[in-house]
Tab-separated table of C-alpha atoms in Angstrom:
chain	number	residue	atom	x	y	z
A	1	UNK	CA	-0.451	-0.404	-0.382
A	2	UNK	CA	1.018	3.403	-1.250
A	3	UNK	CA	2.582	5.814	1.894
A	4	UNK	CA	-0.265	7.876	1.192
A	5	UNK	CA	-3.644	5.408	1.697
A	6	UNK	CA	-2.051	4.327	4.672
A	7	UNK	CA	-1.923	6.738	6.558
A	8	UNK	CA	-5.247	7.762	5.438
A	9	UNK	CA	-6.466	4.651	6.123
A	10	UNK	CA	-5.411	4.588	9.658
A	11	UNK	CA	-6.198	8.568	10.409
A	12	UNK	CA	-9.966	7.249	8.968
A	13	UNK	CA	-10.443	4.448	10.605
A	14	UNK	CA	-8.992	6.482	14.051
A	15	UNK	CA	-11.771	9.474	13.783
A	16	UNK	CA	-14.105	6.499	12.986
A	17	UNK	CA	-14.002	4.871	16.255
A	18	UNK	CA	-12.580	7.792	18.200
A	19	UNK	CA	-16.133	9.847	17.427
A	20	UNK	CA	-18.174	6.938	18.052
A	21	UNK	CA	-16.164	5.817	21.447
A	22	UNK	CA	-16.459	9.915	22.462
A	23	UNK	CA	-19.962	9.755	21.804
A	24	UNK	CA	-21.135	6.172	23.370
A	25	UNK	CA	-18.396	5.619	26.547
A	26	UNK	CA	-18.203	9.828	27.896
A	27	UNK	CA	-21.516	10.699	25.757
A	28	UNK	CA	-18.792	14.017	24.611
A	29	UNK	CA	-18.838	14.634	21.542
A	30	UNK	CA	-16.155	15.706	19.657
A	31	UNK	CA	-15.633	18.757	15.946
A	32	UNK	CA	-12.776	18.465	13.913
A	33	UNK	CA	-11.013	21.519	13.247
A	34	UNK	CA	-7.702	22.080	11.435
A	35	UNK	CA	-5.016	19.715	10.589
A	36	UNK	CA	-1.907	20.198	10.697
A	37	UNK	CA	1.805	18.871	10.722
A	38	UNK	CA	5.817	18.969	10.163
A	39	UNK	CA	8.498	17.772	12.069
A	40	UNK	CA	8.176	16.066	15.475
A	41	UNK	CA	9.920	19.149	17.103
A	42	UNK	CA	7.849	21.573	16.328
A	43	UNK	CA	4.633	18.731	16.867
A	44	UNK	CA	2.580	21.316	19.964
A	45	UNK	CA	1.479	18.719	22.951
A	46	UNK	CA	-1.630	18.873	24.558
A	47	UNK	CA	-1.317	18.662	28.648
A	48	UNK	CA	-1.251	15.408	28.172
A	49	UNK	CA	-0.270	12.838	25.469
A	50	UNK	CA	-0.769	9.012	26.094
A	51	UNK	CA	0.902	7.302	22.509
A	52	UNK	CA	0.969	3.375	21.284
A	53	UNK	CA	3.176	1.939	18.874
A	54	UNK	CA	1.356	0.630	15.664
A	55	UNK	CA	3.937	-2.290	14.295
A	56	UNK	CA	4.594	-4.063	11.122
A	57	UNK	CA	3.257	-2.552	8.269
A	58	UNK	CA	1.980	0.448	9.280
A	59	UNK	CA	5.711	0.466	11.741
A	60	UNK	CA	4.087	4.383	13.287
A	61	UNK	CA	3.298	5.920	16.311
A	62	UNK	CA	-0.438	7.305	17.369
A	63	UNK	CA	0.022	10.037	19.587
A	64	UNK	CA	-3.490	11.800	21.616
A	65	UNK	CA	-3.372	14.509	23.339
A	66	UNK	CA	-6.196	15.850	25.708
A	67	UNK	CA	-6.627	19.305	27.739
A	68	UNK	CA	-6.804	18.927	31.232
A	69	UNK	CA	-9.660	19.602	31.807
A	70	UNK	CA	-10.499	17.024	28.388
A	71	UNK	CA	-8.744	14.105	31.156
A	72	UNK	CA	-10.618	15.092	34.025
A	73	UNK	CA	-13.602	14.343	32.842
A	74	UNK	CA	-13.172	11.571	30.897
A	75	UNK	CA	-10.608	10.693	34.176
A	76	UNK	CA	-14.645	11.226	36.673
A	77	UNK	CA	-16.080	9.002	34.028
A	78	UNK	CA	-14.038	6.501	33.882
A	79	UNK	CA	-13.223	5.552	37.243
A	80	UNK	CA	-16.709	6.815	39.179
A	81	UNK	CA	-17.705	4.397	41.700
A	82	UNK	CA	-13.991	4.222	42.109
A	83	UNK	CA	-12.752	4.602	45.466
A	84	UNK	CA	-9.446	6.554	44.331
A	85	UNK	CA	-6.752	7.824	47.385
A	86	UNK	CA	-5.613	11.294	46.891
A	87	UNK	CA	-2.280	10.520	46.289
A	88	UNK	CA	-3.201	7.412	42.926
A	89	UNK	CA	-5.260	10.905	41.271
A	90	UNK	CA	-1.876	11.306	39.466
A	91	UNK	CA	-1.704	7.958	38.542
A	92	UNK	CA	-5.351	6.958	37.361
A	93	UNK	CA	-4.945	10.321	35.346
A	94	UNK	CA	-2.944	9.027	33.134
A	95	UNK	CA	-4.534	6.028	33.143
A	96	UNK	CA	-7.614	7.038	31.150
A	97	UNK	CA	-5.910	8.505	28.528
A	98	UNK	CA	-3.881	5.721	28.460
A	99	UNK	CA	-6.618	3.287	29.101
A	100	UNK	CA	-8.463	5.735	25.320
A	101	UNK	CA	-6.015	5.297	23.473
A	102	UNK	CA	-5.222	1.944	23.871
A	103	UNK	CA	-9.370	0.817	23.456
A	104	UNK	CA	-9.203	2.753	21.053
A	105	UNK	CA	-6.706	2.073	18.710
A	106	UNK	CA	-7.036	-1.480	19.808
A	107	UNK	CA	-10.453	-1.853	17.830
A	108	UNK	CA	-8.491	0.034	14.493
A	109	UNK	CA	-6.544	-3.412	14.468
A	110	UNK	CA	-10.261	-4.493	13.057
A	111	UNK	CA	-10.565	-1.345	10.109
A	112	UNK	CA	-6.666	-1.776	9.833
A	113	UNK	CA	-5.654	-5.959	9.520
A	114	UNK	CA	-6.299	-6.201	4.518
A	115	UNK	CA	-3.272	-3.633	5.258
A	116	UNK	CA	-0.961	-6.066	7.214
A	117	UNK	CA	-2.095	-10.151	7.259
A	118	UNK	CA	0.313	-11.286	9.655
A	119	UNK	CA	-1.475	-9.378	12.103
A	120	UNK	CA	-1.279	-5.211	13.792
A	121	UNK	CA	0.681	-5.689	16.679
A	122	UNK	CA	0.061	-2.538	19.449
A	123	UNK	CA	2.038	-1.699	22.192
A	124	UNK	CA	0.284	-1.545	25.550
A	125	UNK	CA	0.143	3.058	25.944
A	126	UNK	CA	3.220	5.198	27.492
A	127	UNK	CA	2.234	8.364	28.309
A	128	UNK	CA	4.367	10.882	26.562
A	129	UNK	CA	8.008	12.271	28.352
A	130	UNK	CA	7.925	15.646	25.829
A	131	UNK	CA	11.200	16.491	26.812
A	132	UNK	CA	12.831	12.341	26.886
A	133	UNK	CA	10.396	11.076	22.693
A	134	UNK	CA	12.331	14.186	20.759
A	135	UNK	CA	15.921	13.837	22.162
A	136	UNK	CA	14.511	9.688	20.915
A	137	UNK	CA	17.492	8.584	18.105
A	138	UNK	CA	13.841	6.775	15.963
A	139	UNK	CA	11.021	9.818	16.141
A	140	UNK	CA	13.736	12.145	16.428
A	141	UNK	CA	13.979	12.771	12.530
A	142	UNK	CA	10.149	12.240	11.671
A	143	UNK	CA	7.995	13.892	11.198
A	144	UNK	CA	3.921	14.760	12.020
A	145	UNK	CA	0.411	15.151	10.964
A	146	UNK	CA	-2.675	15.973	13.972
A	147	UNK	CA	-6.155	15.673	13.086
A	148	UNK	CA	-6.947	18.792	16.065
A	149	UNK	CA	-10.641	18.212	17.736
A	150	UNK	CA	-12.831	20.012	20.509
A	151	UNK	CA	-15.745	18.943	22.129
A	152	UNK	CA	-17.828	21.534	25.174
A	153	UNK	CA	-14.715	20.618	27.742
A	154	UNK	CA	-11.357	21.172	26.469
A	155	UNK	CA	-9.152	20.166	23.462
A	156	UNK	CA	-7.266	17.303	22.047
A	157	UNK	CA	-5.324	16.190	18.953
A	158	UNK	CA	-5.118	13.071	18.049
A	159	UNK	CA	-1.434	12.421	15.929
A	160	UNK	CA	0.305	9.691	13.522
A	161	UNK	CA	4.018	9.889	14.028
A	162	UNK	CA	6.379	8.272	11.454
A	163	UNK	CA	9.641	9.250	9.378
A	164	UNK	CA	9.619	11.082	6.246
A	165	UNK	CA	9.215	8.910	3.469
A	166	UNK	CA	5.313	7.774	4.562
A	167	UNK	CA	4.285	11.077	5.845
A	168	UNK	CA	6.421	14.010	3.256
A	169	UNK	CA	3.984	12.040	0.073
A	170	UNK	CA	0.960	13.390	2.269
A	171	UNK	CA	2.258	17.150	3.109
A	172	UNK	CA	3.147	17.748	-0.467
A	173	UNK	CA	-0.038	16.671	-2.220
B	1	UNK	CA	-19.664	-25.551	42.219
B	2	UNK	CA	-22.613	-23.182	42.844
B	3	UNK	CA	-22.657	-22.239	46.501
B	4	UNK	CA	-18.573	-21.990	47.069
B	5	UNK	CA	-17.680	-18.042	45.524
B	6	UNK	CA	-15.878	-18.049	42.856
B	7	UNK	CA	-12.186	-17.170	42.712
B	8	UNK	CA	-10.499	-14.661	40.724
B	9	UNK	CA	-7.002	-13.279	39.093
B	10	UNK	CA	-7.839	-10.260	37.262
B	11	UNK	CA	-4.537	-9.420	35.024
B	12	UNK	CA	-4.161	-5.792	32.972
B	13	UNK	CA	-1.978	-3.606	32.854
B	14	UNK	CA	-4.005	-0.600	33.752
B	15	UNK	CA	-5.431	-0.291	37.430
B	16	UNK	CA	-7.911	1.537	36.396
B	17	UNK	CA	-9.598	-1.522	34.434
B	18	UNK	CA	-8.488	-3.694	37.880
B	19	UNK	CA	-10.255	-1.472	39.920
B	20	UNK	CA	-13.294	-1.879	37.755
B	21	UNK	CA	-13.038	-5.218	38.002
B	22	UNK	CA	-12.317	-6.176	41.207
B	23	UNK	CA	-15.403	-3.830	42.000
B	24	UNK	CA	-17.474	-5.507	39.130
B	25	UNK	CA	-16.134	-9.732	40.287
B	26	UNK	CA	-17.299	-8.191	44.098
B	27	UNK	CA	-21.316	-6.694	42.537
B	28	UNK	CA	-21.316	-10.497	40.997
B	29	UNK	CA	-20.263	-12.731	43.680
B	30	UNK	CA	-17.338	-13.786	42.939
B	31	UNK	CA	-13.790	-12.896	44.591
B	32	UNK	CA	-10.679	-11.504	43.847
B	33	UNK	CA	-7.845	-12.881	44.857
B	34	UNK	CA	-4.959	-11.583	43.554
B	35	UNK	CA	-4.463	-9.042	40.297
B	36	UNK	CA	-1.801	-9.022	38.163
B	37	UNK	CA	-0.057	-5.843	36.229
B	38	UNK	CA	1.519	-8.469	33.153
B	39	UNK	CA	1.147	-11.528	32.139
B	40	UNK	CA	5.016	-12.402	33.552
B	41	UNK	CA	3.661	-12.407	37.015
B	42	UNK	CA	0.499	-13.692	35.822
B	43	UNK	CA	2.484	-16.899	35.084
B	44	UNK	CA	4.527	-16.955	38.787
B	45	UNK	CA	1.101	-16.231	40.546
B	46	UNK	CA	-1.355	-18.788	39.351
B	47	UNK	CA	0.254	-21.595	41.117
B	48	UNK	CA	0.071	-19.604	44.392
B	49	UNK	CA	-3.512	-18.766	44.163
B	50	UNK	CA	-5.153	-20.598	41.567
B	51	UNK	CA	-7.814	-19.535	41.035
B	52	UNK	CA	-10.795	-20.447	39.119
B	53	UNK	CA	-11.322	-18.455	36.892
B	54	UNK	CA	-8.615	-15.815	34.945
B	55	UNK	CA	-9.253	-12.458	33.540
B	56	UNK	CA	-6.214	-11.622	30.782
B	57	UNK	CA	-5.289	-8.731	28.508
B	58	UNK	CA	-4.192	-9.409	25.817
B	59	UNK	CA	-1.853	-6.363	25.394
B	60	UNK	CA	0.760	-5.825	28.513
B	61	UNK	CA	4.870	-5.357	29.242
B	62	UNK	CA	7.073	-7.777	29.976
B	63	UNK	CA	4.981	-10.303	28.693
B	64	UNK	CA	1.581	-10.998	26.510
B	65	UNK	CA	-1.544	-12.276	27.354
B	66	UNK	CA	-1.347	-14.969	24.473
B	67	UNK	CA	2.004	-15.615	25.503
B	68	UNK	CA	0.806	-15.937	29.772
B	69	UNK	CA	-1.746	-17.857	29.006
B	70	UNK	CA	0.094	-20.476	26.844
B	71	UNK	CA	2.180	-20.926	30.551
B	72	UNK	CA	-0.131	-21.326	32.295
B	73	UNK	CA	-2.074	-23.849	30.196
B	74	UNK	CA	0.834	-25.651	29.347
B	75	UNK	CA	1.397	-26.732	33.219
B	76	UNK	CA	-2.735	-26.427	34.003
B	77	UNK	CA	-4.220	-27.314	31.769
B	78	UNK	CA	-7.642	-26.929	33.801
B	79	UNK	CA	-7.181	-22.571	33.978
B	80	UNK	CA	-10.024	-20.830	32.474
B	81	UNK	CA	-8.753	-17.550	31.096
B	82	UNK	CA	-11.059	-14.975	29.138
B	83	UNK	CA	-9.614	-12.475	27.469
B	84	UNK	CA	-11.959	-8.896	28.350
B	85	UNK	CA	-9.060	-6.524	25.434
B	86	UNK	CA	-9.204	-3.845	23.107
B	87	UNK	CA	-7.621	-5.721	20.232
B	88	UNK	CA	-9.828	-6.976	18.281
B	89	UNK	CA	-8.430	-8.832	15.519
B	90	UNK	CA	-9.958	-11.615	14.044
B	91	UNK	CA	-7.100	-13.484	14.167
B	92	UNK	CA	-5.841	-12.172	17.810
B	93	UNK	CA	-8.671	-13.648	18.806
B	94	UNK	CA	-8.388	-16.988	17.483
B	95	UNK	CA	-4.690	-17.095	18.408
B	96	UNK	CA	-6.135	-16.350	22.597
B	97	UNK	CA	-8.482	-19.384	21.887
B	98	UNK	CA	-5.581	-21.726	20.257
B	99	UNK	CA	-3.927	-20.584	23.370
B	100	UNK	CA	-6.333	-21.950	25.799
B	101	UNK	CA	-8.293	-18.761	26.233
B	102	UNK	CA	-11.957	-20.060	27.051
B	103	UNK	CA	-13.722	-16.926	26.014
B	104	UNK	CA	-12.971	-13.620	24.983
B	105	UNK	CA	-14.841	-9.632	25.476
B	106	UNK	CA	-14.301	-6.569	24.353
B	107	UNK	CA	-12.848	-3.326	26.115
B	108	UNK	CA	-14.978	-1.762	27.440
B	109	UNK	CA	-16.283	-3.889	28.438
B	110	UNK	CA	-20.146	-4.848	30.335
B	111	UNK	CA	-21.080	-6.402	33.318
B	112	UNK	CA	-23.647	-8.806	31.891
B	113	UNK	CA	-21.181	-10.143	29.507
B	114	UNK	CA	-19.014	-10.452	32.113
B	115	UNK	CA	-21.511	-12.473	33.861
B	116	UNK	CA	-23.006	-14.049	31.732
B	117	UNK	CA	-18.933	-15.814	29.736
B	118	UNK	CA	-17.905	-16.234	33.445
B	119	UNK	CA	-20.879	-18.740	34.753
B	120	UNK	CA	-20.964	-20.365	31.175
B	121	UNK	CA	-17.342	-21.159	31.533
B	122	UNK	CA	-17.968	-22.743	35.267
B	123	UNK	CA	-21.059	-24.324	33.630
B	124	UNK	CA	-22.446	-22.630	36.624
B	125	UNK	CA	-26.596	-21.076	36.345
B	126	UNK	CA	-27.263	-17.139	35.158
B	127	UNK	CA	-28.897	-15.369	37.866
B	128	UNK	CA	-30.811	-12.788	36.271
B	129	UNK	CA	-30.896	-10.829	38.812
B	130	UNK	CA	-27.145	-8.978	37.694
B	131	UNK	CA	-29.343	-8.188	34.352
């Protein structure tokens, strides 16, 4: 599959699954704003960003960024009926961001199976530490493609991060 | 078996999922006797606690849920392992079943589905009070 088509297919799947998940689980409506792209070191990170690596033929990072106000609401909804100690709140807020991306990207693997007959692999989610991530050699030269989203409760964004040869073709169209 | 409290080990790297499943199991009248945050921990803990049911995530650090299921099933072929995962690929479901899992639930999970699947896995009666 051409890199351009691959990126479009992945983003389309992620967007569809994200809309469905946010509306179904949290009753939060997302509106898509402008798209941005560029060098990874110029990527604007929101307050909390969770990342998953999709392996195999696809081989890119998917990042979900959340403004604190939105993540707080997601955290509250995901942990209602659970007893969380005061000192655990930070861990559980990060876990909420991780669970959102894990569920959505996990569902995307169903849509993306035709791209990689050997199966689409995903890593466990991690919370991006921008200072470390931007120095990491394997993504130092990477490029990003971001869809910015608005909700009534705050902003979020979804980014695909990949090596330049995968994304440059998209930007130059 | 119906009169005994069914024991459960919850395996997931997400603290929210571990807590949610633990609360849900308690509501359903089951007892969570062990939790683990990756496959390696689960494989090490299983022989000590020998739960009636294991709920197992797939994508986890250290050792994933498929490998852990294989490892547990090779030593304890009667183990009842239920995959609860966001990984929806058909090939992954098949891999999990081949590894020995008895059931597969896609996240986000519903209490009724978890209950029905566990009751069927353990050949227990379905009690309508949980619907």
